[in-house]
Coordinates of C-alpha atoms in Angstrom, one line a residue:
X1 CA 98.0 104.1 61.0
X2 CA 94.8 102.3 61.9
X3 CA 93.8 101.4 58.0
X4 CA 97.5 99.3 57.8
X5 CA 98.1 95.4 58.4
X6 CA 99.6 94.1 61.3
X7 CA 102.5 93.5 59.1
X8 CA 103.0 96.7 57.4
X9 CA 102.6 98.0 61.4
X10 CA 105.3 95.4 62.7
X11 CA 107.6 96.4 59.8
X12 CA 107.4 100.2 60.6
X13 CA 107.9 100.3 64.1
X14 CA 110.8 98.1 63.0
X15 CA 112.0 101.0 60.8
X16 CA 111.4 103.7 64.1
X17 CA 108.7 105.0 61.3
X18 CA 107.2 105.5 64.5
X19 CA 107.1 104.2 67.8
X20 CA 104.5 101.3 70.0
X21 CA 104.2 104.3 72.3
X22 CA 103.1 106.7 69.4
X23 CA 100.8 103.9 68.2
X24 CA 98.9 103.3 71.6
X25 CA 98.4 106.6 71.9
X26 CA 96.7 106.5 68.7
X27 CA 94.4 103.8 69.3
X28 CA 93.8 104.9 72.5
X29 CA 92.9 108.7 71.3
X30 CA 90.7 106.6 68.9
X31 CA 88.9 104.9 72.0
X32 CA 88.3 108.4 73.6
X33 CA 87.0 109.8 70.8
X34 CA 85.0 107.3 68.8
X35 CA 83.9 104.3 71.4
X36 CA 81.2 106.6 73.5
X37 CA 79.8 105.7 69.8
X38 CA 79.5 102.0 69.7
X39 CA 80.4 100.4 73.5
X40 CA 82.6 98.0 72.5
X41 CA 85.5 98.1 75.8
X42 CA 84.5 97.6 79.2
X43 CA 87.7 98.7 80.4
X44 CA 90.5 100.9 78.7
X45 CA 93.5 99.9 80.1
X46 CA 95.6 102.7 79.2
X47 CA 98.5 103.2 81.5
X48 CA 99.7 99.1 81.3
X49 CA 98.9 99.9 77.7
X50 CA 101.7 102.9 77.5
X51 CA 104.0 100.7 79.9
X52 CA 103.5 97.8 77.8
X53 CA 104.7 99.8 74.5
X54 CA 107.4 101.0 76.0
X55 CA 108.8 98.1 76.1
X56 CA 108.3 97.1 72.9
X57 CA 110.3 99.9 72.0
X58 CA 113.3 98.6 74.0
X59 CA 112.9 95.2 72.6
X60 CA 112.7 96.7 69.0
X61 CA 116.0 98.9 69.6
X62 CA 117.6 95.8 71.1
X63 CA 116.6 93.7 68.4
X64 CA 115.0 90.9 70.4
X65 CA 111.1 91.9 69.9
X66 CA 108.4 88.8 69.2
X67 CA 106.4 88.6 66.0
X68 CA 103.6 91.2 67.7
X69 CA 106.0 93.5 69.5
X70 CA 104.2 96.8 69.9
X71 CA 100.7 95.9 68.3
X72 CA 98.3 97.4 70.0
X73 CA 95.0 94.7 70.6
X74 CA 92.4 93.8 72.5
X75 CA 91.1 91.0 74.7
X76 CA 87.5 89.9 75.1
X77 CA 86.8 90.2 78.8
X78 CA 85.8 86.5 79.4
X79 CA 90.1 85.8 79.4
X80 CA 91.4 86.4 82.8
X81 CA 94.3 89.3 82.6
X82 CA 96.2 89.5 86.2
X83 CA 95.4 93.5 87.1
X84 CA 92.5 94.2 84.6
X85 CA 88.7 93.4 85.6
X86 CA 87.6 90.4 83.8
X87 CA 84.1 90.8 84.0
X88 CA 82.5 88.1 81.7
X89 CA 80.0 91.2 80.9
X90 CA 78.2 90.0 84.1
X91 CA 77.4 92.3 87.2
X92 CA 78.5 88.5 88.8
X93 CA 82.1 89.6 87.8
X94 CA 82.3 93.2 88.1
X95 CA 84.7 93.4 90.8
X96 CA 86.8 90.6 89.4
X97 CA 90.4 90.9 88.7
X98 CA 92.3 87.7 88.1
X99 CA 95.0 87.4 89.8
X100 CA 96.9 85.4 87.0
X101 CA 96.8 85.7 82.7
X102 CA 95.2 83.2 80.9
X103 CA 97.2 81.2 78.5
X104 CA 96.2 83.1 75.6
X105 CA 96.9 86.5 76.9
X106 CA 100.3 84.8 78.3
X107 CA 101.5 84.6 74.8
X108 CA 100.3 87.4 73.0
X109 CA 102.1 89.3 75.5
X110 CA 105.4 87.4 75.1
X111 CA 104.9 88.0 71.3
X112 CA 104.9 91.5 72.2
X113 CA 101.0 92.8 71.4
X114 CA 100.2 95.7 73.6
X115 CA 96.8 95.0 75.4
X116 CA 94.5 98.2 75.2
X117 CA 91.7 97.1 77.3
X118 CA 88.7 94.5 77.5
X119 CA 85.7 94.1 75.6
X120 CA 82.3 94.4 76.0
X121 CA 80.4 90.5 75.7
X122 CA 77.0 89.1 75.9
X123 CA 76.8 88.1 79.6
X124 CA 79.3 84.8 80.1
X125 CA 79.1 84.2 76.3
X126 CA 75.5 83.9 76.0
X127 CA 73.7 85.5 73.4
X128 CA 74.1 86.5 69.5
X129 CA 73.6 90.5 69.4
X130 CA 75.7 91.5 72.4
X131 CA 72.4 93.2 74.4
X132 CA 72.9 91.0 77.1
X133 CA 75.9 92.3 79.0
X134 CA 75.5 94.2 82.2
X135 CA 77.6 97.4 80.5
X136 CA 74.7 97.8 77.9
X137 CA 74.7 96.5 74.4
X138 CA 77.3 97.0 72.1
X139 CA 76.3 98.9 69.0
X140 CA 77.8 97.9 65.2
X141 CA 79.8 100.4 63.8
X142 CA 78.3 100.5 60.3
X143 CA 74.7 101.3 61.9
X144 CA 74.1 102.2 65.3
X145 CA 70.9 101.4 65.6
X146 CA 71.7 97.9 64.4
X147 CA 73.6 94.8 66.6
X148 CA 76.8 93.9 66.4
X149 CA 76.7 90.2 66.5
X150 CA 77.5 88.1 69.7
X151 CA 78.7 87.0 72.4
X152 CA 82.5 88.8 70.6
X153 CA 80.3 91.9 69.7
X154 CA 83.0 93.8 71.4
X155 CA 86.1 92.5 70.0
X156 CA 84.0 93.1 66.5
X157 CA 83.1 96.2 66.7
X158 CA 86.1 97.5 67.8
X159 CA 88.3 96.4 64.9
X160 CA 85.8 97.1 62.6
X161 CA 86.2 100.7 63.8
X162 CA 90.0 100.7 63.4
X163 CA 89.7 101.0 67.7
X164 CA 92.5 98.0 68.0
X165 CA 94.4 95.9 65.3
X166 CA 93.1 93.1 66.7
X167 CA 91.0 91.5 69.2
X168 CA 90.8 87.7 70.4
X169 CA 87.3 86.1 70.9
X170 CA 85.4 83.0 71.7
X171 CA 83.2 80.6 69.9
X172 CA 80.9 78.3 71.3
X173 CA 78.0 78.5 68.9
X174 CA 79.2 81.4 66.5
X175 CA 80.5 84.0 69.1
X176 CA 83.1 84.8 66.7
X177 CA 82.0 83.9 62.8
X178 CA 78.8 85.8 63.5
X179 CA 80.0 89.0 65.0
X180 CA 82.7 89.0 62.4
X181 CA 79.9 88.7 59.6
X182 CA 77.5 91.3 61.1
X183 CA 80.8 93.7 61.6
X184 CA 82.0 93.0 57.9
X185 CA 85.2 91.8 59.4
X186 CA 87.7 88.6 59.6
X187 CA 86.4 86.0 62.5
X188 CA 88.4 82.2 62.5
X189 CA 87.7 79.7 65.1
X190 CA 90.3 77.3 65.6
X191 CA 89.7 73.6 65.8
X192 CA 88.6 72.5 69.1
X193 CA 91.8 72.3 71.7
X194 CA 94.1 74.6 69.1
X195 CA 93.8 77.3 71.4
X196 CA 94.0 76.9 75.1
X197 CA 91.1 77.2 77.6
X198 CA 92.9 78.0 80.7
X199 CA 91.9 81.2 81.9
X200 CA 89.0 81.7 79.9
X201 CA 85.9 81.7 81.8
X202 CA 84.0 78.5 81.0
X203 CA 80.7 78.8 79.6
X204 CA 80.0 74.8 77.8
X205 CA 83.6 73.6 78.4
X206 CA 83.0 71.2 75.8
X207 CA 82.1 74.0 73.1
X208 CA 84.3 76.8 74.2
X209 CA 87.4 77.4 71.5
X210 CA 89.4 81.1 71.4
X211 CA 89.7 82.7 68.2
X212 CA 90.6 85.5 66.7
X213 CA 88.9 88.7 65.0
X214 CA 91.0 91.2 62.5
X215 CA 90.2 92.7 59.3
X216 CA 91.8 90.5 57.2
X217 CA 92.8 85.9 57.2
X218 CA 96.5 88.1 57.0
X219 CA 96.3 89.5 60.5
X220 CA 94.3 87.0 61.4
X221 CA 96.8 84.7 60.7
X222 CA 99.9 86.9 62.4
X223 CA 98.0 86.9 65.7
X224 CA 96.9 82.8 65.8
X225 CA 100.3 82.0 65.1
X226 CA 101.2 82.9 68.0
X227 CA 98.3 81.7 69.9
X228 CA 98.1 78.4 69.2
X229 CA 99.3 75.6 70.3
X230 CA 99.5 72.3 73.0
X231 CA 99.1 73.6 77.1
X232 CA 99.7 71.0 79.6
X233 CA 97.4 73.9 81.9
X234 CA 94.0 72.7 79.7
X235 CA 93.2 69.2 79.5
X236 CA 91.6 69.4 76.5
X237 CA 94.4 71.1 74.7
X238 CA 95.3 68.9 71.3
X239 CA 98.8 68.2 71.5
X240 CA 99.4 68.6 67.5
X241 CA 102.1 70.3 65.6
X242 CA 101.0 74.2 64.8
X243 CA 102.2 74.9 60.9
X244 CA 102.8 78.3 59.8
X245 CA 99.7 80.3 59.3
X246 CA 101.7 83.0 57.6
X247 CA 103.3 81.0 55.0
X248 CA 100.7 79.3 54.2
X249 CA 98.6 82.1 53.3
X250 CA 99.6 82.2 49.6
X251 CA 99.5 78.6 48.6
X252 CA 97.4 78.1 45.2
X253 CA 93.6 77.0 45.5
X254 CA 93.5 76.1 42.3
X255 CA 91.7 73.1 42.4
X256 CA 90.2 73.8 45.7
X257 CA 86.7 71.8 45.6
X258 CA 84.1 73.5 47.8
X259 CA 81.3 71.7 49.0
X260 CA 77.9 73.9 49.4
X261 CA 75.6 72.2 51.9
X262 CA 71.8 72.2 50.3
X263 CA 70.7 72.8 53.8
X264 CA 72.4 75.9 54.2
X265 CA 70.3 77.4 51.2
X266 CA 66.9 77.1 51.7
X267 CA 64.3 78.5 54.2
X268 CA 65.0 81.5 56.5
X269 CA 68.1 82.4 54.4
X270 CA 67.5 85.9 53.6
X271 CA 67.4 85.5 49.4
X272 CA 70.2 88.9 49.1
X273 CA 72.5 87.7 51.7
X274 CA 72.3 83.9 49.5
X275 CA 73.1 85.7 46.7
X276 CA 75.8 88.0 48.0
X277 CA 77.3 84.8 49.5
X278 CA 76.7 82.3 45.7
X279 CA 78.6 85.7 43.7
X280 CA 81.9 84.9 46.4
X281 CA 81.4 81.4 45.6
X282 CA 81.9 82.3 41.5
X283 CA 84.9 84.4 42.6
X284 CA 86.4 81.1 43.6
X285 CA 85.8 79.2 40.6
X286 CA 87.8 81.9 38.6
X287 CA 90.4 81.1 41.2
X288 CA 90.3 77.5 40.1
X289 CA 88.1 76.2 42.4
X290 CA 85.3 73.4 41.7
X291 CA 82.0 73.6 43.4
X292 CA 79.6 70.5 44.2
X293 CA 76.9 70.2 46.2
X294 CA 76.7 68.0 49.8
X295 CA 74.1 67.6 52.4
X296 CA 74.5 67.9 55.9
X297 CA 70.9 66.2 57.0
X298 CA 70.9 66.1 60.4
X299 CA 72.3 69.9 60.5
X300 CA 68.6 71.0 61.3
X301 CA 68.8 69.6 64.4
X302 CA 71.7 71.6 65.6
X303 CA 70.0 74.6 67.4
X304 CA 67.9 72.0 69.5
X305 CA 71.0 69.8 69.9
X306 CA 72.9 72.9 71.4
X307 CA 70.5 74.3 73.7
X308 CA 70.3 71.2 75.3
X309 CA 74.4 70.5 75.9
X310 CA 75.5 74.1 76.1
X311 CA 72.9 75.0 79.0
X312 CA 73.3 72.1 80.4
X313 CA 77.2 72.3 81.1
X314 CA 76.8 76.3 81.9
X315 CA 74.5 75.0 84.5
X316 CA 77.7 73.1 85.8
X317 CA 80.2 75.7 85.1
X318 CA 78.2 78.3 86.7
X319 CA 77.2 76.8 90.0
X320 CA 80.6 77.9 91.2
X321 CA 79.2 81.8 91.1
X322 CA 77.4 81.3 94.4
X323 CA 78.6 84.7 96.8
X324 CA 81.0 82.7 98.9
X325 CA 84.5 82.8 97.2
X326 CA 84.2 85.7 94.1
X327 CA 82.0 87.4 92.4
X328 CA 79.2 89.5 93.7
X329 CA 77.8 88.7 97.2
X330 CA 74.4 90.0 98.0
X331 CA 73.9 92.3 101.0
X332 CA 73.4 90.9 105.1
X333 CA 72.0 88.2 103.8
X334 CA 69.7 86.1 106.4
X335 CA 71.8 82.5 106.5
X336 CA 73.5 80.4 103.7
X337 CA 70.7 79.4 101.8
X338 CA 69.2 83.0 101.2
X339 CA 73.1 84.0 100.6
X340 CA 73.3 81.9 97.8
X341 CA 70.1 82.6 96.3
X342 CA 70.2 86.4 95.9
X343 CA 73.9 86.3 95.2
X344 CA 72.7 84.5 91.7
X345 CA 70.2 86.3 91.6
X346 CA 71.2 90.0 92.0
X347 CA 74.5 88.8 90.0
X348 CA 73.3 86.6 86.9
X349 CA 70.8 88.9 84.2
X350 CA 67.5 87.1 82.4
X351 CA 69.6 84.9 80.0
X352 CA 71.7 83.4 81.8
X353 CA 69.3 82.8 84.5
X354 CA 66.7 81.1 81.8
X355 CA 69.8 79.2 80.7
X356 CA 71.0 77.8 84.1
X357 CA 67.3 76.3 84.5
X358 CA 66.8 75.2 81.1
X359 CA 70.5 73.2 82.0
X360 CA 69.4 72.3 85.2
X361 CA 66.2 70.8 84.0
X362 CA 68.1 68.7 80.8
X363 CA 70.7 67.1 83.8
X364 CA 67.6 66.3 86.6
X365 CA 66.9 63.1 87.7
X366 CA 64.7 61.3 85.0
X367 CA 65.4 63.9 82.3
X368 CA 69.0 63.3 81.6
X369 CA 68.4 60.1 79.1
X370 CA 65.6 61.9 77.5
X371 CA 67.6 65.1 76.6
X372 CA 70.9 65.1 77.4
X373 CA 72.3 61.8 76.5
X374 CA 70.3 61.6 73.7
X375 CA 71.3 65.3 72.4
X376 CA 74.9 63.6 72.7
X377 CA 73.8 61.1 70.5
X378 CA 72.6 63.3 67.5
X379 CA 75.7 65.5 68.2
X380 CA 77.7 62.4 67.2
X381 CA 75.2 62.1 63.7
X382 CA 75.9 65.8 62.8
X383 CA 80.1 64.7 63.3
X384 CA 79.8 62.2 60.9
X385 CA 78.0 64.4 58.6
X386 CA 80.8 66.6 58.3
X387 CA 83.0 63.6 58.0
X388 CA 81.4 62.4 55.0
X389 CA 81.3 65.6 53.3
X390 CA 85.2 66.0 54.0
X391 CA 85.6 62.3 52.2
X392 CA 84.6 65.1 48.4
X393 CA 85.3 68.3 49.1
X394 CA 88.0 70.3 50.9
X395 CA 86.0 72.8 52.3
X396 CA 82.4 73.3 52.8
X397 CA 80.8 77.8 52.0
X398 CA 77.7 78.6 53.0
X399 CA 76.8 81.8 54.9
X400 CA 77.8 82.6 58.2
X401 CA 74.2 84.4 59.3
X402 CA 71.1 84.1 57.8
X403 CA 70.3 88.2 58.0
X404 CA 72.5 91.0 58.0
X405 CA 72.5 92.9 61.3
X406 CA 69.3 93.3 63.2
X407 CA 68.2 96.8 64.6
X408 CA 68.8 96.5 68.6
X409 CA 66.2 95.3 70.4
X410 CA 64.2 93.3 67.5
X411 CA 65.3 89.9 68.9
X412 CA 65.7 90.3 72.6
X413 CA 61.4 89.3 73.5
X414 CA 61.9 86.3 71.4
X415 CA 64.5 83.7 72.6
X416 CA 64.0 81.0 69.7
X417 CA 64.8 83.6 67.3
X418 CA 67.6 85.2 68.5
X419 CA 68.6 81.6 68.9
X420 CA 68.2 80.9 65.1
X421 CA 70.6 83.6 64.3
X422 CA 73.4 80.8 65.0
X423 CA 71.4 78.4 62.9
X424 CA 74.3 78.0 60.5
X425 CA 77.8 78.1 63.0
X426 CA 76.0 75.6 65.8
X427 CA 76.9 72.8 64.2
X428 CA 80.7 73.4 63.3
X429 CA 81.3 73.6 67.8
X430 CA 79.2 70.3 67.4
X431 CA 81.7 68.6 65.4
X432 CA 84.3 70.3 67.0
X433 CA 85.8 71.8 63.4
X434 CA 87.3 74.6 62.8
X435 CA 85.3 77.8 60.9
X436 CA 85.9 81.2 60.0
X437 CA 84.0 84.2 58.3
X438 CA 85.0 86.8 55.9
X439 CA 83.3 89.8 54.4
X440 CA 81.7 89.7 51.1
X441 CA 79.5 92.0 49.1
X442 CA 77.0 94.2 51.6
X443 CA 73.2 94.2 51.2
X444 CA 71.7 97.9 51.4
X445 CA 75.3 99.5 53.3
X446 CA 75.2 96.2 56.5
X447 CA 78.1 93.7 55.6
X448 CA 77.5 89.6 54.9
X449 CA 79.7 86.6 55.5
X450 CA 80.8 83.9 53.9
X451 CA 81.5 81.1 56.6
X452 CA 84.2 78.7 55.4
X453 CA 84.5 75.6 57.3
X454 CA 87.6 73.5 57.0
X455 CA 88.5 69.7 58.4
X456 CA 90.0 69.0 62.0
X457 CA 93.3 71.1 62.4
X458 CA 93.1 72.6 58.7
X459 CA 93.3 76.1 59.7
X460 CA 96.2 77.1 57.7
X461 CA 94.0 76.0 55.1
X462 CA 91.4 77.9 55.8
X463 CA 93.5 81.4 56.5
X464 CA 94.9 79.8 52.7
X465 CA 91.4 80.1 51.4
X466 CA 90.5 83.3 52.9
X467 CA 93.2 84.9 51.8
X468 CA 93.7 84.4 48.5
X469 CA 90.1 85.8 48.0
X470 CA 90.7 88.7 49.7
X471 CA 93.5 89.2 47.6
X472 CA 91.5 89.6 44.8
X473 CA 88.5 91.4 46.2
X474 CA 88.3 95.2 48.9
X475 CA 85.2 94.1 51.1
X476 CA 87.9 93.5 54.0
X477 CA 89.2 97.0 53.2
X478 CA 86.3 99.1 53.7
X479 CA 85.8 101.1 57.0
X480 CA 82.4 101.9 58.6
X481 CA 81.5 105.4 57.6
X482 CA 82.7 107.5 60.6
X483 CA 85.5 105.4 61.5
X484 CA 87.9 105.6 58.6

């Protein structure tokens, strides 16, 4: 059961082939037996789980079940879910249980998806190999000595191990495109304000966008369709009409033109993942596509660009994590001030501690015009970059990671190059576009993506794109060894 679609799953239940409750307890047997393995959940939510199938049964014998009803998935634990910790991977949030749903979770469960726990995260979003959380790093299913990709490493590696049909994520520099590369799975990040924020733990509110991560743009598709969409809750939600993602899904790219940025192909570009990445490219031009080249210049200044406006609003968002209303309080502490202090800093780990200064420093007093405003001014160049691109070419292929996974550990004394791991998904939050990854040929057994970046709301093209090349290639059908 775990190797079929969401689709073939929703029609089966449909046809009493089996029942949600049989399939929960199968992904949740999976979960027992396989996740000591890899990690990936923080919490197993197994008796809301069993309730929630059960009533997907009823609503599938009354004949009034959503598109998801009894689909078992999973929700990265920075989306608040009323009775189930939301921990953010952070010690900060580890006795944290929302007492409300975010909007996201809100309607995946009214489309009927079962929720079979939380999972694991770099701490509050921050980091690209998922060693940061507070529950130890996540491992990646195809080696276990390798990373999975962050800050979604969870929600990666637990599809990729057939451990949930799904999982939502978040991407604010490549949370989701790179996990979903390094895990040889499906990642798409929505336009900025498709998906709503409320409820999801803020890390650079301006960045922040939900996703999703499945194995194929098919159930990738299924599960945003019912995600998306204008909330009144989330000020930055885009109020613009949500097409079908499903029926779009086998439109003809014939004539697709694809636009390959020359800056995405030159140094630090590991020369077999470029190649894996240029073969995909040629499968698309026996689909019909054309291929020219466009330049992105100022996309070399998107790492420093980030780590400027990113730290800078978690500093904001994160000041409310002081030991006086949630989160973790330190121990009889002397008066306010020393309350306050070793709340943050028993509660916050190394990165998000060196991130909070590095934030604070950008907004201080005689520092803000130097970095801040001015990182907002190249962020504005790197926009228009895209912009002009888009005025040639429909979509814009490059890689989604420079490497395939890392072993653990490699990255975590070096900062700057852990950073550079997002080198080529940084700019997409940026400009605010949407992006997604999909598997293409491995290099030596560890899985490569091919990032596809569409214009503002243009997901259905993307899934469009995404899916027509996995309907002519396997990569997204291949399992880790272990976890078939």
């Amino acid at each position: 059961m775990q190797n079929k679609s969401i689709a073939q799953l929703a029609a089966e239940l449909r046809l009493r082939n089996y029942s949600s409750v049989e399939l929960t307890r199968h992904y949740l047997e999976r979960i027992a037996r396989l996740d000591p393995r890899l990690n990936s959940f923080i919490s197993v939510a197994s008796e809301s789980a069993l309730a929630a199938a059960e009533r997907a049964d009823r609503a599938i014998a009354s004949g009034d079940a959503g598109p998801l009803a009894g689909i078992p998935i999973a929700h990265k634990d920075t989306f608040c879910t009323a009775g189930i910790k939301t921990s953010c991977g952070s010690r900060m949030l580890d006795n944290f249980v929302a007492p409300y749903d975010a909007t996201v979770v809100e309607r995946l469960a009214a489309a009927g998806a079962v929720v079979l726990g939380k999972t694991n995260m770099d701490e509050f979003a921050m980091g690209s190999s998922n060693e940061t959380s507070y529950y130890g790093p996540v491992h990646n299913p195809w080696d276990q000595d390798h990373v999975p990709g962050g800050s979604s490493g969870g929600s990666a590696a637990a599809v990729a191990a057939r451990l949930c049909a799904a999982a939502t994520g978040t991407d604010t520099g490549g949370s989701i495109r790179q996990p979903a590369a390094l895990c040889g799975i499906t990642g798409i990040k929505p336009t900025y304000g498709r998906c709503s924020r409320w409820g999801m733990i803020a890390f650079a509110s301006s960045l922040d966008q939900a996703g999703v991560l499945a194995r194929s743009a098919a159930d990738a598709a299924c599960v945003l369709d019912e995600m998306a969409g204008f909330d009144p809750r989330d000020s930055t939600s885009a109020d613009v009409a949500v097409p079908d993602y499903v029926d779009a899904l086998d439109n003809d790219i014939a004539g697709l033109r694809i636009g390959l940025p020359k800056e995405y192909f030159g140094e630090g570009l590991d020369p077999r993942v470029a190649a894996a990445v240029l073969d995909a490219i040629k499968e698309y031009e026996r689909l019909g596509a054309t291929v020219k080249e466009v330049s992105l210049p100022n996309s070399p200044l998107s790492v420093p660009v980030y780590y400027v406006v990113a730290p800078a609003e978690c500093s904001s968002n994160l000041a409310r994590f002081d030991g006086v209303r949630y989160g973790h309080r330190c121990e009889h502490p002397k008066d306010l001030e020393d309350l306050y202090k070793r709340s943050r800093a028993e509660g916050f780990g190394a990165e998000v501690q060196r991130r909070v200064m590095i934030g604070t420093y950008v907004l201080s007093a005689g520092y803000y015009d130097a970095y801040y405003l001015k990182a907002q001014k190249i962020r504005h160049l790197i926009a228009d970059d895209f912009a002009r691109a888009f005025e040639d070419v429909d979509v814009i292929m490059g890689p989604t990671a420079p490497t395939t996974a890392f072993p653990l550990g490699a990255k975590t004394d070096d900062p700057v190059a852990m950073y550079l791991n997002d080198i080529y998904t940084i700019a997409t939050n940026l400009a605010g576009l949407p992006g997604m990854s999909i598997p293409v040929e491995p290099v030596e057994g560890l899985p490569v993506g091919l990032q596809i970046i569409g214009n503002y709301f243009q997901e259905a093209r993307l899934l469009n794109v995404a899916h027509r090349f996995q309907h002519v290639t396997h990569w997204h059908q291949v399992a880790p060894s272990g976890f078939e």
